[in-house]
Amino acid sequence: MKRPPRIAVLGSLNIDLTYRVPQLPVPGETIPCKEVSKGFGGKGANQAIAARRAGAEVVMIGCLGNDADGTQYLERLVAEGINTEGVSRIDDSPTGSAIICVEDSGENSIIVHGGANDRTSTEIVESHRSSIEQADLLLTQFECPYKSVQLASRIAAEAGTKVIVNPSPWNAKFNTYSIPCDFLITNELEAELLASGSSIGPDRTISERLDHVQTKCLVVTNGSQATTATTTCGEHYSDTPAQTIPVDTVGAGDTFAGYFGFAAAQERPIPEILRIANVAGAMATQKIGAQSSMPWRNEVEEEMQRNKFISA
């Protein structure tokens, strides 16, 4: 039997406080909260859990505070079957946290405190070099220090490990010359920010204006609209499956990235990778919470069959 793909994830781990509200507040407005819940989040850990639920062997590289939240989070990762050898505990920084407001439409607004995530140093990355080198794919985002993402990506590239960069939250320092990547997963706003450095005029499409982006595959997600992937062989499009109104969009993009990483590590064709990631991401909008909403592989397979997509 072929072994599962090995994925190293460098990124954040946060404790999320989620507030359900009728609509997102505007500056100066106080609104009632329908429901509040506490859960586990952070883009790094979210993507790690999505990749694990897809079927990958996952090692997490990041930092937690040496506090009760950190201990609970570590137990959570172990319960999910994630290798936590790369998770460091920090004495003088609390575990990262986020305050999330989710309105009835499913849209959200998030405030993040980095905490221990900001202590994910290049020294910590270097100490886990072997985990990156031995992986089939490295998946990373921008909720930990930029220099650490740079180093991890370079270690991976030199070892022949595929690299996925999800440049979120956006960092103005980012370009694909300083952070090598095989796959770049952006939303439409991030793609626009990338395209702003192009030598081609603003009257052209985003993909046409991304002449300066060095990557084998640029993926642009656009909510419920079709996802595009631009490669040297041309453009690929994949519609998202028909769904009811989203319940909560928090974690949907991370679910997409985790399942994309799983399929990319298996070297599946781009159209197939997009379909798998799109179905998983859409399913994550149907439940409340970042990680609690993430589907398991068998659930994604069933949904793909219902939508007459290929098997995951």
CSV table of C-alpha atoms in Angstrom, one decimal:
chain,number,residue,atom,x,y,z
A,1,MET,CA,0.0,0.0,0.0
A,2,LYS,CA,1.3,3.4,-0.9
A,3,ARG,CA,2.2,5.5,2.1
A,4,PRO,CA,0.2,8.6,3.0
A,5,PRO,CA,1.8,11.9,1.9
A,6,ARG,CA,4.0,13.6,4.6
A,7,ILE,CA,3.2,17.3,5.1
A,8,ALA,CA,5.1,19.8,7.4
A,9,VAL,CA,3.0,22.8,8.5
A,10,LEU,CA,4.7,25.9,9.8
A,11,GLY,CA,2.2,28.3,11.3
A,12,SER,CA,0.1,29.7,14.0
A,13,LEU,CA,-2.0,28.1,16.8
A,14,ASN,CA,-4.7,30.3,18.4
A,15,ILE,CA,-7.5,30.0,20.9
A,16,ASP,CA,-10.6,31.4,19.3
A,17,LEU,CA,-13.4,33.2,21.0
A,18,THR,CA,-16.3,33.3,18.5
A,19,TYR,CA,-19.3,35.6,18.9
A,20,ARG,CA,-22.5,35.1,16.8
A,21,VAL,CA,-24.1,38.5,16.0
A,22,PRO,CA,-26.9,39.7,13.8
A,23,GLN,CA,-24.5,41.8,11.8
A,24,LEU,CA,-20.9,43.0,12.1
A,25,PRO,CA,-20.6,46.2,14.2
A,26,VAL,CA,-19.5,49.4,12.7
A,27,PRO,CA,-17.2,51.8,14.5
A,28,GLY,CA,-18.8,53.1,17.7
A,29,GLU,CA,-21.7,50.6,17.6
A,30,THR,CA,-22.6,48.2,20.4
A,31,ILE,CA,-24.6,45.1,19.4
A,32,PRO,CA,-26.0,42.1,21.2
A,33,CYS,CA,-24.3,38.7,20.9
A,34,LYS,CA,-26.5,35.7,20.3
A,35,GLU,CA,-24.0,33.1,21.3
A,36,VAL,CA,-20.3,32.8,22.3
A,37,SER,CA,-18.0,29.8,22.0
A,38,LYS,CA,-14.4,28.9,22.7
A,39,GLY,CA,-12.4,26.8,20.3
A,40,PHE,CA,-9.1,26.0,18.6
A,41,GLY,CA,-7.9,27.9,15.6
A,42,GLY,CA,-4.9,29.7,14.0
A,43,LYS,CA,-4.3,29.4,10.3
A,44,GLY,CA,-1.3,27.0,10.7
A,45,ALA,CA,-3.1,24.5,13.0
A,46,ASN,CA,-6.3,24.8,11.0
A,47,GLN,CA,-4.5,23.8,7.8
A,48,ALA,CA,-2.6,21.0,9.6
A,49,ILE,CA,-5.9,19.5,10.9
A,50,ALA,CA,-7.5,19.8,7.4
A,51,ALA,CA,-4.5,18.0,5.8
A,52,ARG,CA,-4.6,15.4,8.5
A,53,ARG,CA,-8.4,14.8,8.1
A,54,ALA,CA,-7.7,14.5,4.4
A,55,GLY,CA,-5.4,11.6,5.1
A,56,ALA,CA,-1.9,13.0,5.3
A,57,GLU,CA,0.8,12.4,7.9
A,58,VAL,CA,1.3,15.9,9.4
A,59,VAL,CA,4.0,17.4,11.6
A,60,MET,CA,3.2,20.8,13.1
A,61,ILE,CA,5.9,23.4,13.6
A,62,GLY,CA,4.9,26.4,15.7
A,63,CYS,CA,4.7,27.8,19.3
A,64,LEU,CA,2.3,27.7,22.2
A,65,GLY,CA,2.4,29.5,25.5
A,66,ASN,CA,3.4,27.5,28.5
A,67,ASP,CA,-0.1,28.0,29.9
A,68,ALA,CA,-3.3,26.1,30.3
A,69,ASP,CA,-4.5,27.0,26.8
A,70,GLY,CA,-1.2,25.7,25.3
A,71,THR,CA,-1.5,22.4,27.2
A,72,GLN,CA,-5.1,21.9,26.0
A,73,TYR,CA,-4.1,22.8,22.4
A,74,LEU,CA,-1.2,20.2,22.5
A,75,GLU,CA,-3.7,17.6,23.7
A,76,ARG,CA,-6.0,18.6,20.8
A,77,LEU,CA,-3.3,18.1,18.2
A,78,VAL,CA,-2.3,14.7,19.6
A,79,ALA,CA,-6.0,13.6,19.5
A,80,GLU,CA,-6.1,14.6,15.9
A,81,GLY,CA,-3.1,12.4,15.1
A,82,ILE,CA,-0.7,15.2,14.4
A,83,ASN,CA,3.0,14.9,15.2
A,84,THR,CA,3.7,17.7,17.8
A,85,GLU,CA,7.5,17.3,18.0
A,86,GLY,CA,7.8,20.6,16.2
A,87,VAL,CA,5.6,22.5,18.7
A,88,SER,CA,7.6,24.6,21.2
A,89,ARG,CA,6.3,25.9,24.5
A,90,ILE,CA,7.1,29.5,25.4
A,91,ASP,CA,7.4,30.6,29.1
A,92,ASP,CA,6.9,34.4,28.8
A,93,SER,CA,4.3,34.6,26.0
A,94,PRO,CA,0.6,33.5,26.2
A,95,THR,CA,-0.8,31.1,23.6
A,96,GLY,CA,-2.1,33.1,20.6
A,97,SER,CA,-5.7,34.2,20.5
A,98,ALA,CA,-8.4,35.5,18.2
A,99,ILE,CA,-11.7,37.3,18.7
A,100,ILE,CA,-14.1,36.4,15.9
A,101,CYS,CA,-17.4,38.0,15.1
A,102,VAL,CA,-19.7,36.0,12.7
A,103,GLU,CA,-22.9,37.6,11.4
A,104,ASP,CA,-26.0,35.8,10.2
A,105,SER,CA,-24.8,35.8,6.6
A,106,GLY,CA,-21.7,33.8,7.6
A,107,GLU,CA,-19.3,36.7,7.0
A,108,ASN,CA,-16.8,37.4,9.7
A,109,SER,CA,-14.4,39.9,11.3
A,110,ILE,CA,-11.4,38.8,13.2
A,111,ILE,CA,-8.9,40.3,15.7
A,112,VAL,CA,-5.7,38.3,16.3
A,113,HIS,CA,-3.2,38.5,19.1
A,114,GLY,CA,0.0,36.7,18.0
A,115,GLY,CA,1.3,35.8,21.5
A,116,ALA,CA,3.6,32.8,21.3
A,117,ASN,CA,3.2,32.6,17.5
A,118,ASP,CA,5.4,35.7,17.2
A,119,ARG,CA,8.2,33.7,18.9
A,120,THR,CA,8.4,31.1,16.1
A,121,SER,CA,12.0,32.1,15.4
A,122,THR,CA,14.4,31.1,12.6
A,123,GLU,CA,16.3,29.2,15.3
A,124,ILE,CA,13.2,27.1,16.0
A,125,VAL,CA,12.7,26.5,12.3
A,126,GLU,CA,16.3,25.4,11.9
A,127,SER,CA,16.0,23.0,14.8
A,128,HIS,CA,13.3,21.2,12.8
A,129,ARG,CA,15.1,21.2,9.5
A,130,SER,CA,14.9,17.4,9.1
A,131,SER,CA,11.1,17.5,9.5
A,132,ILE,CA,10.9,19.9,6.5
A,133,GLU,CA,13.5,18.0,4.4
A,134,GLN,CA,11.8,14.7,5.0
A,135,ALA,CA,8.3,16.0,4.1
A,136,ASP,CA,6.7,15.7,0.6
A,137,LEU,CA,5.3,19.2,1.1
A,138,LEU,CA,5.6,22.3,3.3
A,139,LEU,CA,2.5,24.3,3.9
A,140,THR,CA,2.9,27.8,5.5
A,141,GLN,CA,1.1,31.1,6.0
A,142,PHE,CA,1.9,34.5,7.5
A,143,GLU,CA,0.7,34.4,11.1
A,144,CYS,CA,4.2,33.7,12.3
A,145,PRO,CA,7.4,35.7,11.6
A,146,TYR,CA,8.2,36.4,7.9
A,147,LYS,CA,11.8,35.5,8.2
A,148,SER,CA,10.9,32.1,9.6
A,149,VAL,CA,8.6,31.5,6.6
A,150,GLN,CA,11.4,32.5,4.3
A,151,LEU,CA,13.9,30.1,6.0
A,152,ALA,CA,11.5,27.2,6.0
A,153,SER,CA,10.6,27.7,2.4
A,154,ARG,CA,14.2,27.8,1.4
A,155,ILE,CA,15.1,24.7,3.4
A,156,ALA,CA,12.2,22.9,1.6
A,157,ALA,CA,13.1,24.1,-1.8
A,158,GLU,CA,16.8,23.0,-1.4
A,159,ALA,CA,15.6,19.5,-0.3
A,160,GLY,CA,13.2,19.1,-3.1
A,161,THR,CA,10.2,19.4,-0.8
A,162,LYS,CA,7.2,21.1,-2.5
A,163,VAL,CA,6.1,24.4,-1.0
A,164,ILE,CA,2.7,25.9,-0.6
A,165,VAL,CA,2.5,29.5,0.5
A,166,ASN,CA,-0.8,31.0,1.6
A,167,PRO,CA,0.1,34.7,2.0
A,168,SER,CA,-2.5,35.5,4.7
A,169,PRO,CA,-2.8,37.8,6.5
A,170,TRP,CA,-1.2,39.8,3.8
A,171,ASN,CA,2.4,41.0,4.4
A,172,ALA,CA,3.6,43.9,2.2
A,173,LYS,CA,7.1,42.4,2.3
A,174,PHE,CA,6.0,39.3,0.4
A,175,ASN,CA,7.2,38.4,-3.1
A,176,THR,CA,8.0,35.0,-4.6
A,177,TYR,CA,11.7,35.9,-5.1
A,178,SER,CA,12.3,36.0,-1.3
A,179,ILE,CA,10.0,33.0,-0.5
A,180,PRO,CA,10.2,30.2,-3.1
A,181,CYS,CA,7.0,28.3,-3.7
A,182,ASP,CA,5.6,25.7,-6.0
A,183,PHE,CA,2.0,26.6,-5.2
A,184,LEU,CA,0.7,30.1,-4.2
A,185,ILE,CA,-2.9,30.0,-2.8
A,186,THR,CA,-4.5,33.5,-2.6
A,187,ASN,CA,-7.9,35.0,-2.3
A,188,GLU,CA,-9.0,37.6,-4.8
A,189,LEU,CA,-7.8,40.6,-2.7
A,190,GLU,CA,-4.4,39.0,-2.1
A,191,ALA,CA,-4.1,38.3,-5.9
A,192,GLU,CA,-4.9,42.0,-6.6
A,193,LEU,CA,-2.2,43.1,-4.2
A,194,LEU,CA,0.3,40.8,-5.9
A,195,ALA,CA,-0.8,42.1,-9.3
A,196,SER,CA,-0.2,45.7,-8.3
A,197,GLY,CA,3.5,45.1,-8.8
A,198,SER,CA,3.0,44.0,-12.4
A,199,SER,CA,4.5,45.6,-15.5
A,200,ILE,CA,1.2,45.0,-17.4
A,201,GLY,CA,-1.6,47.6,-17.2
A,202,PRO,CA,-4.6,47.4,-14.8
A,203,ASP,CA,-7.1,46.9,-17.7
A,204,ARG,CA,-5.9,43.3,-18.0
A,205,THR,CA,-7.1,40.3,-15.9
A,206,ILE,CA,-5.4,39.4,-12.6
A,207,SER,CA,-3.8,36.3,-14.2
A,208,GLU,CA,-2.4,38.4,-17.1
A,209,ARG,CA,-1.0,41.0,-14.6
A,210,LEU,CA,0.8,38.4,-12.5
A,211,ASP,CA,3.7,38.3,-14.9
A,212,HIS,CA,6.2,38.9,-12.1
A,213,VAL,CA,5.1,36.1,-9.8
A,214,GLN,CA,7.5,33.2,-9.7
A,215,THR,CA,5.5,30.0,-8.9
A,216,LYS,CA,4.5,26.9,-10.8
A,217,CYS,CA,0.9,27.3,-9.9
A,218,LEU,CA,-1.0,30.4,-8.8
A,219,VAL,CA,-4.4,29.6,-7.2
A,220,VAL,CA,-7.0,32.3,-6.7
A,221,THR,CA,-10.1,31.5,-4.6
A,222,ASN,CA,-13.2,33.8,-4.8
A,223,GLY,CA,-15.7,32.6,-2.3
A,224,SER,CA,-18.6,30.9,-3.9
A,225,GLN,CA,-17.3,31.8,-7.4
A,226,ALA,CA,-15.1,29.6,-9.5
A,227,THR,CA,-11.5,29.0,-8.3
A,228,THR,CA,-8.8,29.5,-10.9
A,229,ALA,CA,-5.3,28.0,-11.1
A,230,THR,CA,-2.7,29.5,-13.5
A,231,THR,CA,0.2,27.3,-14.5
A,232,THR,CA,2.8,27.3,-17.3
A,233,CYS,CA,0.4,25.1,-19.2
A,234,GLY,CA,-2.6,27.5,-19.0
A,235,GLU,CA,-5.5,28.3,-16.8
A,236,HIS,CA,-7.8,25.8,-15.0
A,237,TYR,CA,-11.2,26.6,-13.5
A,238,SER,CA,-13.2,24.7,-10.9
A,239,ASP,CA,-16.7,25.7,-9.7
A,240,THR,CA,-17.6,25.2,-6.0
A,241,PRO,CA,-20.4,22.8,-5.4
A,242,ALA,CA,-23.9,24.2,-4.9
A,243,GLN,CA,-24.5,24.8,-1.2
A,244,THR,CA,-27.1,26.4,1.0
A,245,ILE,CA,-26.3,29.8,2.6
A,246,PRO,CA,-23.0,29.6,4.5
A,247,VAL,CA,-23.4,29.2,8.3
A,248,ASP,CA,-19.8,30.3,9.1
A,249,THR,CA,-17.0,31.0,6.6
A,250,VAL,CA,-14.2,30.9,9.3
A,251,GLY,CA,-11.8,28.1,8.5
A,252,ALA,CA,-13.1,27.5,5.0
A,253,GLY,CA,-10.0,28.9,3.3
A,254,ASP,CA,-7.8,26.9,5.6
A,255,THR,CA,-9.7,23.7,4.8
A,256,PHE,CA,-9.2,24.4,1.1
A,257,ALA,CA,-5.5,24.9,1.7
A,258,GLY,CA,-5.1,21.7,3.8
A,259,TYR,CA,-6.9,19.5,1.3
A,260,PHE,CA,-5.1,21.2,-1.6
A,261,GLY,CA,-1.8,20.3,0.1
A,262,PHE,CA,-2.8,16.7,0.6
A,263,ALA,CA,-3.7,16.3,-3.1
A,264,ALA,CA,-0.7,18.3,-4.3
A,265,ALA,CA,1.7,16.1,-2.2
A,266,GLN,CA,0.2,13.1,-4.1
A,267,GLU,CA,1.1,14.9,-7.4
A,268,ARG,CA,-2.5,14.7,-8.6
A,269,PRO,CA,-3.4,16.8,-11.7
A,270,ILE,CA,-4.3,20.4,-11.0
A,271,PRO,CA,-8.0,20.1,-12.0
A,272,GLU,CA,-8.4,17.2,-9.6
A,273,ILE,CA,-6.7,19.0,-6.8
A,274,LEU,CA,-9.0,22.0,-7.2
A,275,ARG,CA,-12.1,19.9,-7.2
A,276,ILE,CA,-11.1,18.1,-4.0
A,277,ALA,CA,-10.1,21.4,-2.2
A,278,ASN,CA,-13.3,23.2,-3.4
A,279,VAL,CA,-15.6,20.6,-2.1
A,280,ALA,CA,-13.9,20.4,1.3
A,281,GLY,CA,-13.8,24.2,1.6
A,282,ALA,CA,-17.5,24.5,0.7
A,283,MET,CA,-18.4,21.8,3.3
A,284,ALA,CA,-16.6,23.7,6.0
A,285,THR,CA,-19.0,26.7,5.6
A,286,GLN,CA,-21.9,24.6,6.7
A,287,LYS,CA,-20.9,24.3,10.4
A,288,ILE,CA,-19.8,26.8,13.1
A,289,GLY,CA,-16.2,27.0,14.1
A,290,ALA,CA,-12.8,26.8,12.3
A,291,GLN,CA,-11.6,23.2,13.1
A,292,SER,CA,-14.9,21.7,14.2
A,293,SER,CA,-16.4,22.4,10.8
A,294,MET,CA,-13.6,20.7,8.8
A,295,PRO,CA,-14.8,17.6,7.0
A,296,TRP,CA,-13.1,14.2,7.1
A,297,ARG,CA,-12.0,12.5,3.9
A,298,ASN,CA,-14.9,10.0,3.7
A,299,GLU,CA,-17.3,12.9,4.0
A,300,VAL,CA,-15.6,14.7,1.2
A,301,GLU,CA,-15.6,11.6,-1.0
A,302,GLU,CA,-19.4,11.2,-0.4
A,303,GLU,CA,-20.0,14.9,-1.3
A,304,MET,CA,-17.9,14.6,-4.4
A,305,GLN,CA,-19.9,11.6,-5.6
A,306,ARG,CA,-23.1,13.5,-5.0
A,307,ASN,CA,-21.8,16.3,-7.1
A,308,LYS,CA,-20.5,13.8,-9.7
A,309,PHE,CA,-16.9,14.8,-9.1
A,310,ILE,CA,-14.0,12.4,-8.9
A,311,SER,CA,-13.3,10.4,-5.8
A,312,ALA,CA,-11.0,12.0,-3.2
